[in-house]
Structures are given as C-alpha cells and as structure tokens.
Amino acid sequence: CLENTDPRMRGRGIQLLSQVLLQCYSLLQEKEVLHLVLFYENRLQDHHLVIPSVLQGLRALSMCEVLSPGLAVSVLKAIFQEVHVQSLLQLDRHTVYSIIINFMGSREEELKGLGADFTFGFIQMMDGEKDPRNLLVAFQIVRDLIAKNYTLGPFVEELFEVTSCYFPIDFTPPPNDPHGIQREDLILSLRAVLASTPQFAEFLLPLLIEKMDSDLQSAKLDSLQTLTACCAIYGQKELQEFLPSLWSSLRREVFQTASEKVEAECLAALHALSACLSRSVLSSDTEDLLDSFLSSILQDCRHHLCEPDMKLVWPSAKLLQAAAGASLRAYYRVTRIVLPLLLEQYTKHPQSSQRRTILEMLLGFLELQQKWGLVEEDESTLLSLRASVCSVVFSALTDPSVQLQLIGIRALTVLGSLQGFLSHSDLELVADHLIRLTLHEDSQSSEAAMEAAASLAPIYPKVFSGHMVPRLEEELQSVSSSEREEESSHDHCSLRQRCLQALAAVSTHTSIVKETVPVLLQHLRKLQKGSEAGTIQGMVSVCQSLHRVALQCQQDDDGCWYYHQTVVPCLLAMAVQAAMQESAHPLLGKALIEEEVLTAMVPVISAATTHLSPELAAQSVSHVVPLFLDGEVSFLPQNSFPCSFQPFEDGDCFDTQRRLVALLMAFVCSLPCKVAIPQQERLLRELLALSCSCNCPFTATTAAKCFAGLVNKHPAGQQLDEILQLAVNRMEPSLAEGPRRMQALTLLLWVTKALVLRYHPLSSHLTDKLLGLLSDVELGPVAADGFSLLMADSPDVLHKGCHADVRIMFRQRFFTTNVPKLVQGFHGAGPDVKANYLKGLSHVLNHLPKPVLVTELPTLLSLLLEALSCSDCVVQLSTLSCLQPLLLEAPQIMSLHVDTLVTKFLSLTSSPTMAVRIAALRCAHALTSLPATVLLPYKARVIRALAKPLDDKKRLVRKEAVAARGEW
C-alpha cells in the first residue's frame, strides 16, 4: 500500500502503520524511531489525502522517549513548512496541537533552540482556529510558551492578536454536547493567557477599557475579572499610562450600574489596582503612583460622603473602601482624609437616618483596620481620632433609633477587637452600654448586644468578669426581690430571662465562667425555695442558660472540667433534695422535679459530660452511679437529706425519686465509650425493671432510653447477649397482654433503635416484632409512629454527639430490609389497620436520604398516593413532606402520575388540619417544577382551586397559597 500510485491506497497503508505505532510507540528503539521520523517527514509532502494519517504517526512518534536530539525540531519545521494547518479537519488540527504539546513536555530545551521561529510558526498555525476543543489546547500552548520563557522575539503583539481576537468569549455549547466544553472553560483558559505576562499590557489594557464600555454585561464582567487577574503580575510601569482611563471606567460603572455583579467586579478590580500600585518599590526619582491614584479617587468621591441622603453616597463609600482595603499604605492615605470627614458629618447631621448611613460608612473603614490590627504608628489616623470615634459610637448606642443602635453595636464590636484601642475606662463604659442595651432596649438591640458581649468577653475577660457579671447579678437579684414583693409580671419575667441569657452569652472564657456559673446556680436555688407559678418557667430559663455555657466550655479542657464538677453535683443535689421534700412536704420545692424542668436539665448534664477526658469521666462516674444504685450522697454539696435516696426501690413513696432517672440517663448516656461504668450489669437490670413496671410514662420512657443508651455502647459478648435476652423475656409477655403494654412497647422501640444503629443481629428480630404490632388495634398507631423514632436523630441519647455507636448508612440498610415487609403487610392487612402500615412506611421514607428514595420511587409511588387518601392526618402530613422534595428531584417519574397528584393535593388544601393544608399547598407549588407541557392541561383548574385557600383563616396557609397560586 505504501508504494501504491493511488493516494487513497497510500493513505490506507500509512493509516495502518500509524495505528500500529500508536499502540506500540513505547517499544521502539532509537534507530527505528529515526528511520520512521524521516519517512513520515518525507510523507508530509505527499497528497493532501495522506496527511491526516501522517500526522497520527508523528503524534505516536512524539511520545517516544528514545527520540534522537534534533528530531523534534526537524518534525516541527517540516509541519510549519509543509502543512497548512487551518485547512485540515478539526481532528487533524487537534493532532498537530497534540504533537506540539508532547514535544514541549519532553524536548523543551531543543524547541527553545529554535528561538522566535517556533513562536512565529505556532502563530501561523493557530491563526483562524475556531473549534472550542482545539482552542483549549492552543491556549494551553500559548500559556506554556510564556510561562516557560520561550523566546517571543518581535512577535509579542502577533501572539497577543492571535489570542485576544477571541476576547470576550462568545460561545454557547450546543444542546447534548458530548464534549462537555462550557463557556466558562474557554473564558478561564483565555484569561490565563491574557493575564500571563506584563508584555501584553500595552495591547490588553486598551482592549479591556473598550470592552468595559460595552453594552453587554458578560463583556463587562469578563473584562473586569481579567483586569483583576492582570493586576497580580503587573507593576506600576505597565499601569501608569492607563490609570486615568481605568479609574474613569470603574467609577462610571459603580455610579451608574444597576447590576450587583458588575458593581462587585468593579470594586474587586479597583482593590486589585490599588494592591498592585502598593507593591511597587518607590525610588527617590519616581512618582508615587499609588498616592496620585488615590488622590483622584478621593477627589471624585469625598464630596458625595457629605450628602448622606443622595444616591451616590454608598457607591462613593464602597469605591473608597475597595481602594483603602488593598494595603496598609492605601488605608492610611484614604482614612487620613475620610475618617475626620465622616466624624464631622455625623455631628452636622442630627437625623437618625442620616447618622445611620454615616456610621455604617465609618464602620466599613473600621472593619478594614481589623485586617492589620492596630499598629502603634504616627501614621494611624484612627489612634489620633480615638476620642471622637468613641464619642460617635457611644452616642449611637443611646440614640432612640433601633437601626442606629444596631450599627453602633457592630462598630463597638470592631473597636473592641482592635487590641489597645479602648482604654480601661472606655471598656467599663462599653460594658455598661451592653448591659443597658441587653436588659432594657428593643429585642433586636438586646440580641445584638449579647452577641457583641459574647465576642468581646474572651478578649477582655477581666473587665467582663469584674464589671459586667456583678452588674448582671445585681439586676437578677433586683428582679427576684421585686417579684417577691409584688406579683410576678410579664416585664419581670422578660427582664429575668434577659439577665440569664446575658450571663450565658458572656461566658466565653474560663475566668468568666467561674463567675457566672455560681450566679446561675444560686438563682436556681432561690427559685427552688419559691412557690409562685412562674417558678417552672424560671427554672427552665436557668437551665437553658447553663446549657449554653456548657456548650461554650466544651473546647477548653479546664473550663469543661470546672463546669462539670461544679454544675453536675449541684443539680443532682438540688433534684435529690426536691424529690425527698416532695415525699415529706408535697407543696414545697416541687417545681424542680416537674417533667418540664427535668427535661431542661438533661441537655445541661449531657453537654457537661460529652467532652470530658476518659480519666475525668471515670472519676465522675464512680460517684454518680453509686448515688442512684446505693444512695451514696457523700459527694453532693449540702448532702444532709431527710431520708435515703433509693430511686430503684418499689413503692409509691419513691415515685418522685424515680423521675431523677432522667438525670442519670443524661449523664451515663453521654460518657465516652472507653469509660467503664461501675456495676453496669446491675444498673441495666434495675433500669429494665423500672421501664417495664413503672406507671409514670415519663419515668418509664427515661428508664427505657437510659437502658437503650447503655446497650448501644455495651461491648459485644456474652454479657450483652444475656441482658438482651432478659429484656426480650420481659417485653414479650407484657406486649401480649396486661396493663403495661404501652411501657413494653416504649422499651421495645428504644432497644430496637439502639441495636439498629449498631447493626446488632437481634435488631431484625425486634423489628419483626414491631412490624407484627402494626396489626394490633390498640398499639398499632403508636407502633407506626415508632418507625419515626427508629429513623430520626434523637436529641438526648443515641446520637454521635453523645458517643453512641451509629453505623454509616443504617437508614438505607433498615429501608432495604424492612420496607418490603411493610408493603407486604399493608396488602395483607385488614381495612381497620391498613393506615398503620402506611404511616410506618411514610415515616421510613421521610427520613431516607433523597437520592436513595428517588431510585426506589417507581415501586413505592402508588402506595404513597394511597397514603394521601388515608384519613389519619399524621399519615397525610408525613407523606406530603416526603413527596414535596421528590417533585423537585424526580420530575420524570412524578410526571407520569400528575393527574392523581393534582387531585390529591387540591383536595388536601381543604383539610381541617392546618399543617396538612400548608404541606398540600407546598406540594402544589412544587408541582410547577414539572415540565410545562405536563402542567398546562391542569393550569386553569389549579388556579381556580387555589383561590379558596387565599381566604383561609390562618395567615401561614394564606402565605403558602399566594406563593403556589402565583407560581401556577
């Protein structure tokens, strides 16, 4: 074939040879490569039909490691001389670019020996390229030419022209494009070329200025982003000539644009220009371009700052802040003029709205100072204006306008973060202002002041522990005294709540925690002695504050241990005292053992325990477990109790003591896994007995949860198997009949959850037991709701935060194993219990990761639609919340059932249950994400039907109806 006179036959011969070489180029020897290169170079002069196959062969040879010196240059010269690249097909042009890339990677020094001839040859080859696949490769070659210092010679402008002609990129990929090239890929690739060398500056900057003035937003954005990229490598020499034009364009865009994107990119470009000029090293005979550039900006912007009501005030402030934020030198130059001006304007303008604008601009400049911290230098304008700045900020804090107060609080936080700026007397004044704002101002100001106190407290712990905490303690005592003298009012409760929240907020440093925790505990003791109706809510508030402090202590080992050994024994002692007093004096101190208060104490003890080191946790558990098992109270403060503490004893007189098992649960279920629990087997047996025999639902449930939490972490082995078998033997008879079926079901649910999470083999037996109870008329509905408990995250036990054994993908595993059984049970169930299976199914699906659910949707959708017809509002609500995300994530499947979906959703918008009406309207809204062709036949009907809920008596329903109907 190679010697055939027909060019097509010769082409086939060379094609075969090239295909072989592409398979085996790595096996060739040096002499063979030399021979083949000479052959292929000669073939470049052959008929044009042969050339594509020749280029494939040369691509194979360009990948050979044994290529003799000089051959790479020889091949490229032959291609430059013999091949008119732009007349070739796309694939063949791509082959030529690939040959160059291969040689640049392996024969760099040889190619550099060609000098500017290589650059010129490539320019000619690339000129006129249009295919995006080839352009990506060509841009890569230009980037390498520049980055690896190939000689550009006199061809810098030509190289710029051959690439910049594509700027800005205007490319829309065709639909279903198999190559996956996006417009953004080309933009970034070309930008990397244009911003790769200062040698392009004199040609590129005029082009960018021209495109910034374009009417196309995409062209503006591309130009601004390219300018920002260029500033990273340019110096003042490249920018000098163009600075006035660049500033003019940027100023005009920021002053006139309606686009936030364009404004943001203009500010980024100005910041980059200022940073670039700041980097330039000044010599005695050169002009300080940064100074003159900033002078232009100040000249054009400063007068607008004096007009806080005019529309150019904010664009001017943003421009000045963008330029000032680039370097400390730029910051000093701008703030030297701007800060005194803003302070003067604040004094001149008495209106709150104007002052708010001025202070917000001042805040922007103060936040910039945080970048560098406070530098004790003569240049720092801020230090010289310390008194004026503090005066302005403090005056904002006392202004009646809430919005001005909020800006003042933010400014105060920034000033406080600048170490050394505020004097000790200033800091005490700051603390006083924060206390006043926290306790006596609008709720927005109060929350903002608490946040400010929380962020400043770790910076100035002495001021906050010595000044703010005592003041808050006085306020708290004052509120308590007022409540005793007169009836507890709403205002008193609100003030007490704020005091407690503030004490918690500032507890962000161990030294402050040591001051605030005793105050909170002392207040809890006072409340325990009271008997007024508000005591329960007051105790819950104290517990919520203690919980926040506990969370803030967790990252500090010393703080965590101090908190644990102070708070946990104190809470236990108070609870034990209250439980014993309840037995002796039923009306005294009863609030502390109310379910609501105990429930609020659980997260406090849990958060105080989860982050303990195993050694310290072991020390603590050696006291707490004997307290509950043996009544060992010696470690508790104030431990002279009227009778013994025996929460696991039988008898009605111990009912109140048994409630405190909730606190035991909070402690033992939050311990790190490595901590050994003393007398664990005895403890498990006691908890098991209590959970099955107790008449109080609260106590029985907490005992079951505590048992489950311990079982989940218990090491596998014979002991665990024995205790689980004991539990099964206790549960099964109680579930079958008797007065305590509900307690047995609660225990079954929690033990099943504990075992499902850790993939224990017994979990399948217990789940089957639960599935069997769905057909029970009495327990079926509760068992169905239990599936939600199994799948959801539990807030107090059996979650990763309290070191539970939670295996990855346990939900998917549970779904795979049990949903087929639920479906089968539904089809075989009687009409009176079918709803239980639907409810269980919807709970499982509701908690399943959506990608898993989408894959299973086709088989389950008919059941979900049937669940919507169920009369149980819990089933309806659960199913609707399951379907809503599926409408967005699986529109193709859902489109097949659109008729049924529309009918069901519209019907449920009239449900008597508000939550169902809201969920149905959200689903009707989500339907609009389906293809328009599917929806159009239903449009008129839906809009007509959604007019009714617009008049719903509940505002939340009306809100959803407006959104859904508007979308339709």
PDB file of N, CA, C and O in Angstrom, residues 40-96:
ATOM      1  N   TYR A  40       8.156   9.660   7.791  1.00  0.00           N
ATOM      2  CA  TYR A  40       6.936  10.453   7.963  1.00  0.00           C
ATOM      3  C   TYR A  40       7.143  11.907   7.533  1.00  0.00           C
ATOM      4  O   TYR A  40       6.245  12.524   6.956  1.00  0.00           O
ATOM      5  N   GLU A  41       8.330  12.473   7.843  1.00  0.00           N
ATOM      6  CA  GLU A  41       8.598  13.853   7.406  1.00  0.00           C
ATOM      7  C   GLU A  41       8.483  13.948   5.885  1.00  0.00           C
ATOM      8  O   GLU A  41       7.902  14.886   5.333  1.00  0.00           O
ATOM      9  N   ASN A  42       9.049  12.936   5.181  1.00  0.00           N
ATOM     10  CA  ASN A  42       9.002  12.915   3.705  1.00  0.00           C
ATOM     11  C   ASN A  42       7.550  12.834   3.221  1.00  0.00           C
ATOM     12  O   ASN A  42       7.168  13.455   2.234  1.00  0.00           O
ATOM     13  N   ARG A  43       6.733  12.043   3.974  1.00  0.00           N
ATOM     14  CA  ARG A  43       5.336  11.863   3.554  1.00  0.00           C
ATOM     15  C   ARG A  43       4.505  13.149   3.699  1.00  0.00           C
ATOM     16  O   ARG A  43       3.421  13.252   3.145  1.00  0.00           O
ATOM     17  N   LEU A  44       4.990  14.113   4.508  1.00  0.00           N
ATOM     18  CA  LEU A  44       4.249  15.374   4.646  1.00  0.00           C
ATOM     19  C   LEU A  44       4.127  16.114   3.305  1.00  0.00           C
ATOM     20  O   LEU A  44       3.287  16.994   3.164  1.00  0.00           O
ATOM     21  N   GLN A  45       5.016  15.730   2.351  1.00  0.00           N
ATOM     22  CA  GLN A  45       4.961  16.369   1.027  1.00  0.00           C
ATOM     23  C   GLN A  45       4.014  15.628   0.082  1.00  0.00           C
ATOM     24  O   GLN A  45       3.838  16.024  -1.062  1.00  0.00           O
ATOM     25  N   ASP A  46       3.396  14.563   0.609  1.00  0.00           N
ATOM     26  CA  ASP A  46       2.537  13.717  -0.230  1.00  0.00           C
ATOM     27  C   ASP A  46       1.185  14.393  -0.477  1.00  0.00           C
ATOM     28  O   ASP A  46       0.920  15.498   0.006  1.00  0.00           O
ATOM     29  N   HIS A  47       0.305  13.692  -1.128  1.00  0.00           N
ATOM     30  CA  HIS A  47      -1.052  14.166  -1.468  1.00  0.00           C
ATOM     31  C   HIS A  47      -1.830  14.536  -0.188  1.00  0.00           C
ATOM     32  O   HIS A  47      -1.651  13.916   0.858  1.00  0.00           O
ATOM     33  N   HIS A  48      -2.720  15.519  -0.274  1.00  0.00           N
ATOM     34  CA  HIS A  48      -3.429  16.001   0.931  1.00  0.00           C
ATOM     35  C   HIS A  48      -4.289  14.921   1.578  1.00  0.00           C
ATOM     36  O   HIS A  48      -4.579  14.957   2.767  1.00  0.00           O
ATOM     37  N   LEU A  49      -4.685  13.890   0.813  1.00  0.00           N
ATOM     38  CA  LEU A  49      -5.480  12.809   1.419  1.00  0.00           C
ATOM     39  C   LEU A  49      -4.662  11.967   2.389  1.00  0.00           C
ATOM     40  O   LEU A  49      -5.210  11.296   3.270  1.00  0.00           O
ATOM     41  N   VAL A  50      -3.371  12.008   2.248  1.00  0.00           N
ATOM     42  CA  VAL A  50      -2.476  11.168   3.070  1.00  0.00           C
ATOM     43  C   VAL A  50      -2.135  11.862   4.399  1.00  0.00           C
ATOM     44  O   VAL A  50      -1.841  11.214   5.400  1.00  0.00           O
ATOM     45  N   ILE A  51      -2.195  13.216   4.382  1.00  0.00           N
ATOM     46  CA  ILE A  51      -1.673  13.999   5.519  1.00  0.00           C
ATOM     47  C   ILE A  51      -2.280  13.612   6.878  1.00  0.00           C
ATOM     48  O   ILE A  51      -1.548  13.447   7.854  1.00  0.00           O
ATOM     49  N   PRO A  52      -3.617  13.443   7.031  1.00  0.00           N
ATOM     50  CA  PRO A  52      -4.154  13.090   8.361  1.00  0.00           C
ATOM     51  C   PRO A  52      -3.505  11.847   8.973  1.00  0.00           C
ATOM     52  O   PRO A  52      -3.183  11.827  10.162  1.00  0.00           O
ATOM     53  N   SER A  53      -3.277  10.815   8.142  1.00  0.00           N
ATOM     54  CA  SER A  53      -2.653   9.587   8.676  1.00  0.00           C
ATOM     55  C   SER A  53      -1.196   9.828   9.041  1.00  0.00           C
ATOM     56  O   SER A  53      -0.677   9.260  10.014  1.00  0.00           O
ATOM     57  N   VAL A  54      -0.503  10.681   8.261  1.00  0.00           N
ATOM     58  CA  VAL A  54       0.900  11.016   8.564  1.00  0.00           C
ATOM     59  C   VAL A  54       0.976  11.706   9.937  1.00  0.00           C
ATOM     60  O   VAL A  54       1.841  11.397  10.763  1.00  0.00           O
ATOM     61  N   LEU A  55       0.059  12.635  10.159  1.00  0.00           N
ATOM     62  CA  LEU A  55       0.068  13.373  11.439  1.00  0.00           C
ATOM     63  C   LEU A  55      -0.185  12.435  12.622  1.00  0.00           C
ATOM     64  O   LEU A  55       0.412  12.603  13.694  1.00  0.00           O
ATOM     65  N   GLN A  56      -1.069  11.428  12.465  1.00  0.00           N
ATOM     66  CA  GLN A  56      -1.294  10.454  13.532  1.00  0.00           C
ATOM     67  C   GLN A  56      -0.010   9.697  13.862  1.00  0.00           C
ATOM     68  O   GLN A  56       0.304   9.454  15.036  1.00  0.00           O
ATOM     69  N   GLY A  57       0.752   9.341  12.807  1.00  0.00           N
ATOM     70  CA  GLY A  57       2.028   8.646  13.029  1.00  0.00           C
ATOM     71  C   GLY A  57       3.018   9.527  13.763  1.00  0.00           C
ATOM     72  O   GLY A  57       3.716   9.081  14.681  1.00  0.00           O
ATOM     73  N   LEU A  58       3.094  10.804  13.362  1.00  0.00           N
ATOM     74  CA  LEU A  58       4.012  11.720  14.041  1.00  0.00           C
ATOM     75  C   LEU A  58       3.598  11.947  15.495  1.00  0.00           C
ATOM     76  O   LEU A  58       4.441  12.135  16.372  1.00  0.00           O
ATOM     77  N   ARG A  59       2.284  11.911  15.765  1.00  0.00           N
ATOM     78  CA  ARG A  59       1.838  12.040  17.165  1.00  0.00           C
ATOM     79  C   ARG A  59       2.345  10.862  17.986  1.00  0.00           C
ATOM     80  O   ARG A  59       2.803  11.022  19.125  1.00  0.00           O
ATOM     81  N   ALA A  60       2.265   9.667  17.410  1.00  0.00           N
ATOM     82  CA  ALA A  60       2.783   8.483  18.120  1.00  0.00           C
ATOM     83  C   ALA A  60       4.278   8.630  18.372  1.00  0.00           C
ATOM     84  O   ALA A  60       4.768   8.377  19.484  1.00  0.00           O
ATOM     85  N   LEU A  61       5.028   9.075  17.354  1.00  0.00           N
ATOM     86  CA  LEU A  61       6.488   9.202  17.490  1.00  0.00           C
ATOM     87  C   LEU A  61       6.860  10.316  18.470  1.00  0.00           C
ATOM     88  O   LEU A  61       7.894  10.243  19.138  1.00  0.00           O
ATOM     89  N   SER A  62       5.988  11.357  18.590  1.00  0.00           N
ATOM     90  CA  SER A  62       6.306  12.461  19.518  1.00  0.00           C
ATOM     91  C   SER A  62       6.236  12.009  20.971  1.00  0.00           C
ATOM     92  O   SER A  62       6.712  12.702  21.865  1.00  0.00           O
ATOM     93  N   MET A  63       5.632  10.843  21.188  1.00  0.00           N
ATOM     94  CA  MET A  63       5.540  10.330  22.567  1.00  0.00           C
ATOM     95  C   MET A  63       6.678   9.371  22.908  1.00  0.00           C
ATOM     96  O   MET A  63       6.755   8.865  24.015  1.00  0.00           O
ATOM     97  N   CYS A  64       7.587   9.086  21.940  1.00  0.00           N
ATOM     98  CA  CYS A  64       8.702   8.154  22.182  1.00  0.00           C
ATOM     99  C   CYS A  64       9.762   8.808  23.060  1.00  0.00           C
ATOM    100  O   CYS A  64      10.169   9.948  22.812  1.00  0.00           O
ATOM    101  N   GLU A  65      10.218   8.059  24.041  1.00  0.00           N
ATOM    102  CA  GLU A  65      11.267   8.593  24.919  1.00  0.00           C
ATOM    103  C   GLU A  65      12.644   8.520  24.260  1.00  0.00           C
ATOM    104  O   GLU A  65      13.564   9.224  24.652  1.00  0.00           O
ATOM    105  N   VAL A  66      12.816   7.645  23.245  1.00  0.00           N
ATOM    106  CA  VAL A  66      14.157   7.426  22.644  1.00  0.00           C
ATOM    107  C   VAL A  66      14.345   8.284  21.394  1.00  0.00           C
ATOM    108  O   VAL A  66      15.179   7.965  20.545  1.00  0.00           O
ATOM    109  N   LEU A  67      13.604   9.377  21.298  1.00  0.00           N
ATOM    110  CA  LEU A  67      13.716  10.277  20.148  1.00  0.00           C
ATOM    111  C   LEU A  67      15.100  10.926  20.149  1.00  0.00           C
ATOM    112  O   LEU A  67      15.517  11.520  21.153  1.00  0.00           O
ATOM    113  N   SER A  68      15.830  10.822  19.053  1.00  0.00           N
ATOM    114  CA  SER A  68      17.194  11.384  18.978  1.00  0.00           C
ATOM    115  C   SER A  68      17.144  12.903  19.056  1.00  0.00           C
ATOM    116  O   SER A  68      16.185  13.525  18.581  1.00  0.00           O
ATOM    117  N   PRO A  69      18.180  13.540  19.642  1.00  0.00           N
ATOM    118  CA  PRO A  69      18.242  15.012  19.694  1.00  0.00           C
ATOM    119  C   PRO A  69      18.120  15.595  18.274  1.00  0.00           C
ATOM    120  O   PRO A  69      18.703  15.075  17.326  1.00  0.00           O
ATOM    121  N   GLY A  70      17.369  16.649  18.183  1.00  0.00           N
ATOM    122  CA  GLY A  70      17.215  17.333  16.894  1.00  0.00           C
ATOM    123  C   GLY A  70      16.007  16.895  16.098  1.00  0.00           C
ATOM    124  O   GLY A  70      15.546  17.612  15.208  1.00  0.00           O
ATOM    125  N   LEU A  71      15.470  15.703  16.392  1.00  0.00           N
ATOM    126  CA  LEU A  71      14.337  15.206  15.596  1.00  0.00           C
ATOM    127  C   LEU A  71      13.057  16.001  15.855  1.00  0.00           C
ATOM    128  O   LEU A  71      12.268  16.237  14.941  1.00  0.00           O
ATOM    129  N   ALA A  72      12.858  16.431  17.133  1.00  0.00           N
ATOM    130  CA  ALA A  72      11.646  17.198  17.458  1.00  0.00           C
ATOM    131  C   ALA A  72      11.616  18.497  16.645  1.00  0.00           C
ATOM    132  O   ALA A  72      10.594  18.858  16.049  1.00  0.00           O
ATOM    133  N   VAL A  73      12.761  19.188  16.620  1.00  0.00           N
ATOM    134  CA  VAL A  73      12.855  20.437  15.852  1.00  0.00           C
ATOM    135  C   VAL A  73      12.609  20.163  14.375  1.00  0.00           C
ATOM    136  O   VAL A  73      11.891  20.892  13.681  1.00  0.00           O
ATOM    137  N   SER A  74      13.193  19.051  13.881  1.00  0.00           N
ATOM    138  CA  SER A  74      13.056  18.683  12.461  1.00  0.00           C
ATOM    139  C   SER A  74      11.585  18.448  12.098  1.00  0.00           C
ATOM    140  O   SER A  74      11.097  18.934  11.065  1.00  0.00           O
ATOM    141  N   VAL A  75      10.870  17.738  12.971  1.00  0.00           N
ATOM    142  CA  VAL A  75       9.455  17.442  12.716  1.00  0.00           C
ATOM    143  C   VAL A  75       8.640  18.740  12.674  1.00  0.00           C
ATOM    144  O   VAL A  75       7.837  18.965  11.759  1.00  0.00           O
ATOM    145  N   LEU A  76       8.869  19.618  13.678  1.00  0.00           N
ATOM    146  CA  LEU A  76       8.085  20.853  13.737  1.00  0.00           C
ATOM    147  C   LEU A  76       8.360  21.753  12.535  1.00  0.00           C
ATOM    148  O   LEU A  76       7.444  22.347  11.967  1.00  0.00           O
ATOM    149  N   LYS A  77       9.648  21.832  12.147  1.00  0.00           N
ATOM    150  CA  LYS A  77       9.985  22.648  10.962  1.00  0.00           C
ATOM    151  C   LYS A  77       9.245  22.115   9.737  1.00  0.00           C
ATOM    152  O   LYS A  77       8.721  22.881   8.928  1.00  0.00           O
ATOM    153  N   ALA A  78       9.213  20.779   9.618  1.00  0.00           N
ATOM    154  CA  ALA A  78       8.540  20.167   8.464  1.00  0.00           C
ATOM    155  C   ALA A  78       7.043  20.481   8.485  1.00  0.00           C
ATOM    156  O   ALA A  78       6.445  20.800   7.453  1.00  0.00           O
ATOM    157  N   ILE A  79       6.426  20.415   9.692  1.00  0.00           N
ATOM    158  CA  ILE A  79       4.990  20.723   9.791  1.00  0.00           C
ATOM    159  C   ILE A  79       4.741  22.192   9.441  1.00  0.00           C
ATOM    160  O   ILE A  79       3.840  22.516   8.668  1.00  0.00           O
ATOM    161  N   PHE A  80       5.578  23.105  10.037  1.00  0.00           N
ATOM    162  CA  PHE A  80       5.397  24.536   9.757  1.00  0.00           C
ATOM    163  C   PHE A  80       5.511  24.820   8.252  1.00  0.00           C
ATOM    164  O   PHE A  80       4.801  25.639   7.692  1.00  0.00           O
ATOM    165  N   GLN A  81       6.432  24.075   7.630  1.00  0.00           N
ATOM    166  CA  GLN A  81       6.750  24.367   6.212  1.00  0.00           C
ATOM    167  C   GLN A  81       5.763  23.704   5.253  1.00  0.00           C
ATOM    168  O   GLN A  81       5.343  24.296   4.264  1.00  0.00           O
ATOM    169  N   GLU A  82       5.366  22.473   5.540  1.00  0.00           N
ATOM    170  CA  GLU A  82       4.628  21.677   4.553  1.00  0.00           C
ATOM    171  C   GLU A  82       3.108  21.634   4.769  1.00  0.00           C
ATOM    172  O   GLU A  82       2.378  21.307   3.855  1.00  0.00           O
ATOM    173  N   VAL A  83       2.649  21.919   6.019  1.00  0.00           N
ATOM    174  CA  VAL A  83       1.226  21.698   6.313  1.00  0.00           C
ATOM    175  C   VAL A  83       0.517  23.036   6.541  1.00  0.00           C
ATOM    176  O   VAL A  83       0.948  23.828   7.387  1.00  0.00           O
ATOM    177  N   HIS A  84      -0.566  23.259   5.814  1.00  0.00           N
ATOM    178  CA  HIS A  84      -1.418  24.417   6.090  1.00  0.00           C
ATOM    179  C   HIS A  84      -2.491  23.955   7.079  1.00  0.00           C
ATOM    180  O   HIS A  84      -3.520  23.376   6.690  1.00  0.00           O
ATOM    181  N   VAL A  85      -2.202  24.174   8.387  1.00  0.00           N
ATOM    182  CA  VAL A  85      -2.979  23.528   9.446  1.00  0.00           C
ATOM    183  C   VAL A  85      -4.461  23.909   9.382  1.00  0.00           C
ATOM    184  O   VAL A  85      -5.342  23.062   9.524  1.00  0.00           O
ATOM    185  N   GLN A  86      -4.758  25.183   9.145  1.00  0.00           N
ATOM    186  CA  GLN A  86      -6.159  25.608   9.228  1.00  0.00           C
ATOM    187  C   GLN A  86      -7.035  25.079   8.090  1.00  0.00           C
ATOM    188  O   GLN A  86      -8.245  25.230   8.110  1.00  0.00           O
ATOM    189  N   SER A  87      -6.384  24.455   7.084  1.00  0.00           N
ATOM    190  CA  SER A  87      -7.197  23.839   6.021  1.00  0.00           C
ATOM    191  C   SER A  87      -7.566  22.400   6.363  1.00  0.00           C
ATOM    192  O   SER A  87      -8.316  21.750   5.643  1.00  0.00           O
ATOM    193  N   LEU A  88      -7.025  21.886   7.491  1.00  0.00           N
ATOM    194  CA  LEU A  88      -7.312  20.499   7.899  1.00  0.00           C
ATOM    195  C   LEU A  88      -8.635  20.426   8.662  1.00  0.00           C
ATOM    196  O   LEU A  88      -9.160  21.435   9.134  1.00  0.00           O
ATOM    197  N   LEU A  89      -9.137  19.194   8.815  1.00  0.00           N
ATOM    198  CA  LEU A  89     -10.332  18.978   9.638  1.00  0.00           C
ATOM    199  C   LEU A  89      -9.990  19.176  11.117  1.00  0.00           C
ATOM    200  O   LEU A  89      -8.818  19.117  11.518  1.00  0.00           O
ATOM    201  N   GLN A  90     -11.055  19.351  11.956  1.00  0.00           N
ATOM    202  CA  GLN A  90     -10.843  19.628  13.388  1.00  0.00           C
ATOM    203  C   GLN A  90      -9.947  18.591  14.062  1.00  0.00           C
ATOM    204  O   GLN A  90      -9.006  18.923  14.775  1.00  0.00           O
ATOM    205  N   LEU A  91     -10.206  17.314  13.826  1.00  0.00           N
ATOM    206  CA  LEU A  91      -9.454  16.251  14.490  1.00  0.00           C
ATOM    207  C   LEU A  91      -7.981  16.306  14.105  1.00  0.00           C
ATOM    208  O   LEU A  91      -7.087  16.113  14.939  1.00  0.00           O
ATOM    209  N   ASP A  92      -7.707  16.609  12.829  1.00  0.00           N
ATOM    210  CA  ASP A  92      -6.311  16.646  12.372  1.00  0.00           C
ATOM    211  C   ASP A  92      -5.584  17.862  12.932  1.00  0.00           C
ATOM    212  O   ASP A  92      -4.406  17.787  13.275  1.00  0.00           O
ATOM    213  N   ARG A  93      -6.327  18.989  13.062  1.00  0.00           N
ATOM    214  CA  ARG A  93      -5.708  20.166  13.689  1.00  0.00           C
ATOM    215  C   ARG A  93      -5.377  19.847  15.152  1.00  0.00           C
ATOM    216  O   ARG A  93      -4.333  20.229  15.673  1.00  0.00           O
ATOM    217  N   HIS A  94      -6.303  19.148  15.809  1.00  0.00           N
ATOM    218  CA  HIS A  94      -6.072  18.757  17.209  1.00  0.00           C
ATOM    219  C   HIS A  94      -4.821  17.879  17.326  1.00  0.00           C
ATOM    220  O   HIS A  94      -4.050  17.990  18.283  1.00  0.00           O
ATOM    221  N   THR A  95      -4.607  17.015  16.322  1.00  0.00           N
ATOM    222  CA  THR A  95      -3.420  16.142  16.319  1.00  0.00           C
ATOM    223  C   THR A  95      -2.148  16.981  16.267  1.00  0.00           C
ATOM    224  O   THR A  95      -1.166  16.704  16.975  1.00  0.00           O
ATOM    225  N   VAL A  96      -2.143  18.039  15.428  1.00  0.00           N
ATOM    226  CA  VAL A  96      -0.959  18.898  15.318  1.00  0.00           C
ATOM    227  C   VAL A  96      -0.673  19.560  16.670  1.00  0.00           C
ATOM    228  O   VAL A  96       0.475  19.583  17.131  1.00  0.00           O
TER     229      VAL A  96
END
